[in-house]
Coordinates of C-alpha atoms in Angstrom, one line a residue:
X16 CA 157.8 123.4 -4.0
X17 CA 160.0 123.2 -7.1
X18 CA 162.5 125.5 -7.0
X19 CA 164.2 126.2 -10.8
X20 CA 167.7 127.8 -10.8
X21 CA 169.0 129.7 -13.9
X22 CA 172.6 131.4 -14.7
X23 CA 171.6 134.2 -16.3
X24 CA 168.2 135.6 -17.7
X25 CA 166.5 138.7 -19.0
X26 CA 164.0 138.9 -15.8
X27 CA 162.4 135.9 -13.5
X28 CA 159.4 137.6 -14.0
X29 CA 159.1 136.8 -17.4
X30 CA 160.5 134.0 -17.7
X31 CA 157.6 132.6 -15.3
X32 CA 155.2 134.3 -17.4
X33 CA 156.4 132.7 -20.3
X34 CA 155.9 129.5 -18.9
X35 CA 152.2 130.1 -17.5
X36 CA 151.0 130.9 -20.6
X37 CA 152.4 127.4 -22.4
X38 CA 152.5 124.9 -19.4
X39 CA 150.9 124.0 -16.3
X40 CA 153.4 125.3 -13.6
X41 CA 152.5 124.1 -10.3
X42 CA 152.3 126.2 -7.6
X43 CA 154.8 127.9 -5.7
X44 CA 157.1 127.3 -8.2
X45 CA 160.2 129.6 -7.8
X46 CA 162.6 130.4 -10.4
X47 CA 165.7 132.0 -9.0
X48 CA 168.6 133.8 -11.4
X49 CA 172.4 134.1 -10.9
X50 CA 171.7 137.2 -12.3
X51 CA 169.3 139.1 -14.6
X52 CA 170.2 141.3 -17.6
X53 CA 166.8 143.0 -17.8
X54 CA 165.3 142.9 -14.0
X55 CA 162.1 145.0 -13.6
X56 CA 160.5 146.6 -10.9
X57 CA 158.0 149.1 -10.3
X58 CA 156.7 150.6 -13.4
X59 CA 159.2 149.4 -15.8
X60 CA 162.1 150.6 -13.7
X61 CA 165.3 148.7 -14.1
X62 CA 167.0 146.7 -11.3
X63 CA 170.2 145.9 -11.4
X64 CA 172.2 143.3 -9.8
X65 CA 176.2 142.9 -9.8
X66 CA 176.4 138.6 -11.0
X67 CA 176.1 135.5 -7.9
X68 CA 175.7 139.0 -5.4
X69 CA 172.0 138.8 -4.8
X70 CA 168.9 137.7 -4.9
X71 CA 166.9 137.6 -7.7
X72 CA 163.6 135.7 -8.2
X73 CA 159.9 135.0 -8.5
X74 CA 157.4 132.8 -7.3
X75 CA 154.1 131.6 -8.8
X76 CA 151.2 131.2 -7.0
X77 CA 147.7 130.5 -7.5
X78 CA 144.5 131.4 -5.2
X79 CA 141.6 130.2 -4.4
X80 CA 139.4 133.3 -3.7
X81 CA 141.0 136.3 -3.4
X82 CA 139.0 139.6 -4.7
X83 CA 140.7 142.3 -6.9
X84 CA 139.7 144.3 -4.3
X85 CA 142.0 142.7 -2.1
X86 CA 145.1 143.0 -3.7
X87 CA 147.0 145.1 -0.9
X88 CA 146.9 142.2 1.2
X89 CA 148.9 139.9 -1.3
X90 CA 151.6 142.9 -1.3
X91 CA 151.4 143.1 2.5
X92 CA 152.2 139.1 2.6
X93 CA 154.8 139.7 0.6
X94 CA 156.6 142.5 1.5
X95 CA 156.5 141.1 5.0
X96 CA 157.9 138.0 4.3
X97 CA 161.0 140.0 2.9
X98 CA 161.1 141.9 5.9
X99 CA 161.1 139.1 8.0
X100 CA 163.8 137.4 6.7
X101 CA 166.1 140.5 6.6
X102 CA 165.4 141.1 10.5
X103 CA 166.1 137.7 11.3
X104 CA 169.8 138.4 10.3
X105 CA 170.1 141.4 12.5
X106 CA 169.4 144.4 10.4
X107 CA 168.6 147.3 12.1
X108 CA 166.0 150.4 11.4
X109 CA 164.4 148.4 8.9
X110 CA 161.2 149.7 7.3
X111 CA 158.9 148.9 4.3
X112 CA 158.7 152.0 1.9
X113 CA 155.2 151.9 0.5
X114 CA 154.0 149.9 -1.4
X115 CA 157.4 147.4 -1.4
X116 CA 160.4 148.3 -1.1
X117 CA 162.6 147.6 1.7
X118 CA 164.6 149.9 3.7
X119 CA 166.9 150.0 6.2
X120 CA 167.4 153.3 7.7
X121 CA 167.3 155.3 4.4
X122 CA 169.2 152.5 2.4
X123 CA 166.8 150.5 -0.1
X124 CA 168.3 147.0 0.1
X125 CA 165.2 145.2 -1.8
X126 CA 162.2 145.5 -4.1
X127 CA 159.3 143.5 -5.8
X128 CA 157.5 143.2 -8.8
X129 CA 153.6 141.8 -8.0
X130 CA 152.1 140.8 -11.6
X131 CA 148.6 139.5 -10.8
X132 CA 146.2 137.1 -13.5
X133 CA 142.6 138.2 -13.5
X134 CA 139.4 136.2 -14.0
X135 CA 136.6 138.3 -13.7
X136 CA 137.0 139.7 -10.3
X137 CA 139.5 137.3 -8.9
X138 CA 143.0 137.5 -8.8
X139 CA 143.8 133.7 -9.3
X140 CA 147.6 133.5 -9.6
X141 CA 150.4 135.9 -9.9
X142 CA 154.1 136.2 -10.3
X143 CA 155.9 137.7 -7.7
X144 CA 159.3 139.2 -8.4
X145 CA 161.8 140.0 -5.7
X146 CA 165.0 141.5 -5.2
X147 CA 167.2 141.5 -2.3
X148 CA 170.6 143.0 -2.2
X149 CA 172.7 140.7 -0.5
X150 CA 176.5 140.9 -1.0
X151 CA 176.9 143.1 -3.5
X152 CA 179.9 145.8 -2.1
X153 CA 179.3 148.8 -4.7
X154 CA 176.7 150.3 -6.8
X155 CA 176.5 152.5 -9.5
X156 CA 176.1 156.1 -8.9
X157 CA 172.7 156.8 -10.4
X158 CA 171.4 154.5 -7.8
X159 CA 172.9 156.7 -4.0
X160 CA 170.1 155.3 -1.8
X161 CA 171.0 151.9 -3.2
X162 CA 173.2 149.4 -0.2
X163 CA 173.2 145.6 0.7
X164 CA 172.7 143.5 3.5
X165 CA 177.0 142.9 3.3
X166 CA 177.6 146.5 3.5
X167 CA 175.8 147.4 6.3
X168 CA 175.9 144.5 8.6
X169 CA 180.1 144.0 7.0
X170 CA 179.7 139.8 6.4
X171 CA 178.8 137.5 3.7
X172 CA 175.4 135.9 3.8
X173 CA 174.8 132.5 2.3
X174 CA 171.4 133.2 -0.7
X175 CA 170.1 129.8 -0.4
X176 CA 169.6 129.9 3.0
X177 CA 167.8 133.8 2.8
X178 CA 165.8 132.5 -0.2
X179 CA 164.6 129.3 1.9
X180 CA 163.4 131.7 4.9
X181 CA 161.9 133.9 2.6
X182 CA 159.8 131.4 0.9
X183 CA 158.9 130.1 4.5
X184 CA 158.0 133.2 5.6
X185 CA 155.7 133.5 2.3
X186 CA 153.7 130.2 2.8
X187 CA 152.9 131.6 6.4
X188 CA 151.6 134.7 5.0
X189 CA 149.7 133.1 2.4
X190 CA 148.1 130.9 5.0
X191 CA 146.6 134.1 6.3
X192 CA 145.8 135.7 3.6
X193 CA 143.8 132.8 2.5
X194 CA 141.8 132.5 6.0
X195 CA 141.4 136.0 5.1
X196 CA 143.0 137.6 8.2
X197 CA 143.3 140.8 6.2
X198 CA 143.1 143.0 9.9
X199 CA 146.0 140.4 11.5
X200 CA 148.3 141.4 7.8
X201 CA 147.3 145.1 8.1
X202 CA 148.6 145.9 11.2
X203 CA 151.5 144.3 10.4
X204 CA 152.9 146.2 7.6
X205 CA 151.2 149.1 8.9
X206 CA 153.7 148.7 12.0
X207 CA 156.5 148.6 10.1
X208 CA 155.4 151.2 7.2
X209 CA 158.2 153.8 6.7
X210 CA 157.3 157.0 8.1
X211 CA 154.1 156.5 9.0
X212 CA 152.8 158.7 11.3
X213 CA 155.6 161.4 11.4
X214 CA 155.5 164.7 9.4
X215 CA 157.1 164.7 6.2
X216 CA 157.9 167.0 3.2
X217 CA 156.2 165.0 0.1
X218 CA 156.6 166.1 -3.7
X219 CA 153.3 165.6 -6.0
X220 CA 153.8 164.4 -9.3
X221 CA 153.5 168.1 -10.6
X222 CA 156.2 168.6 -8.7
X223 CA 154.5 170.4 -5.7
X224 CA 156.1 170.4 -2.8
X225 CA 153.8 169.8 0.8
X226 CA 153.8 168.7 4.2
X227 CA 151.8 165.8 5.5
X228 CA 152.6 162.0 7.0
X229 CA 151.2 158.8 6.1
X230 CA 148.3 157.3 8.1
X231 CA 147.7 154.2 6.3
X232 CA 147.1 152.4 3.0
X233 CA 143.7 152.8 1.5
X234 CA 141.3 150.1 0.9
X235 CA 142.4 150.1 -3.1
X236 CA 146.4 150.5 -1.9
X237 CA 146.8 153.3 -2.4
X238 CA 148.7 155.6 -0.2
X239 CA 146.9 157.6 2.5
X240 CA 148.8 161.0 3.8
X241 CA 146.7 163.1 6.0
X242 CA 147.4 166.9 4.9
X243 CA 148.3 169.9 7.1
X244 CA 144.6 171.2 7.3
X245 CA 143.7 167.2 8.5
X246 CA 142.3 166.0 5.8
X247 CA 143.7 163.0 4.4
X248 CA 144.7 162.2 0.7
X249 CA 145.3 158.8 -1.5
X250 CA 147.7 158.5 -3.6
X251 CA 148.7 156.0 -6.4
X252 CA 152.3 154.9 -7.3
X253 CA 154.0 157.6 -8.7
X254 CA 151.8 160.4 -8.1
X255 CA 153.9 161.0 -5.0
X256 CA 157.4 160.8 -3.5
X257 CA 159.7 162.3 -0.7
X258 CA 161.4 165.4 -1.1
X259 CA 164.8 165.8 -0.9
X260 CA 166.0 169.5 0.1

């Protein structure tokens, strides 16, 4: 593992792009940021991080044979390696908001950025972003749901030592995912999926408001709520979110 540590930077993610598209970059290299002027997640939406506060950044990998088709299981590896690592320092009520974000209680204390290479039908390497909110005390106010491991837990945590049991965590996952345990990964996140299984109001992205909870993830990731009349519906990434009354 090479592990490449910058001050400060537009985005990880692009950085690391940047370099797999002019040099060989061996895998599982991991570029990590002090902070990052421009960080990205979901759909072009800005993340921002307060300087040396938290943890910013990505991770090249390559594989061997995983389908296109497959994809949800590389965000499942991921997302529950961040998980992981943020349970193991005693967070409570922690959850993963589909398809990545991380939660505890209704606090989103992390996110990530999955930006896969294609050949043909393959996925066969991607840069994986992530952000974790570790001791950061304040945020701005445009951001309410926004909190960090400090302020709920009220200590310091040291970001090398997160970052090293994340990228543990990661290799264990990827172990699976390459002996292809996709049911063993499933029902994993699906355990820890927020609000799965308990009814919820849901807002459409024409701004429809309905009831329904989340059963599961379809086979193309998308998200599957089953309706008040039981049948179930998939939705993509922004097609869908909760509704605050």
């Amino acid at each position: 593992m090479k592990i490449i540590k910058l001050n400060a930077i537009d985005s990880t993610n692009t950085f690391l792009k940047n370099m797999v598209s002019k040099v060989v970059v061996d895998d599982f290299t991991v570029v990590v940021a002090k902070t990052q002027t421009k960080g990205r997640g979901q759909m072009n939406s800005e993340w921002v991080v307060e300087e040396g506060k938290n943890l910013t950044f990505s991770v090249f990998s390559r594989f061997i044979d995983l389908k296109v088709e497959n994809h949800k299981y590389l965000n499942f590896c991921v997302s529950l390696s961040v998980f992981q690592a943020l349970e193991a320092l005693g967070l409570l009520n922690l959850s993963v908001k589909w398809p990545n974000d991380i939660l505890s209680g209704n606090k989103k204390l992390g996110g990530i950025l999955i930006e896969n290479i294609l050949k043909g039908s393959n996925i066969v390497s991607s840069v994986i972003g992530i952000g974790v909110n570790v001791n950061q005390n304040s945020f701005p106010e445009n951001l309410p749901n926004a909190s960090s491991v400090k302020k709920i837990l009220g200590r310091e945590f040291d970001l090398d030592v997160l970052l090293e049991n994340i990228l543990k965590n990661l290799k264990g996952y990827f172990n699976l995912l390459e002996r292809k345990e996709y049911n063993l990964l499933e029902e994993a996140y699906l355990k820890v999926l927020y609000k799965k299984n308990v009814p919820t109001m849901f807002k459409n992205s024409q701004n429809i408001l309905f009831m329904g909870k989340i059963i599961g993830v379809s086979k193309n990731g998308n998200l599957e709520i089953e309706l008040e009349n039981e049948t179930i519906q998939e939705f993509g990434l922004k097609e869908v979110s909760f509704a605050t009354l």
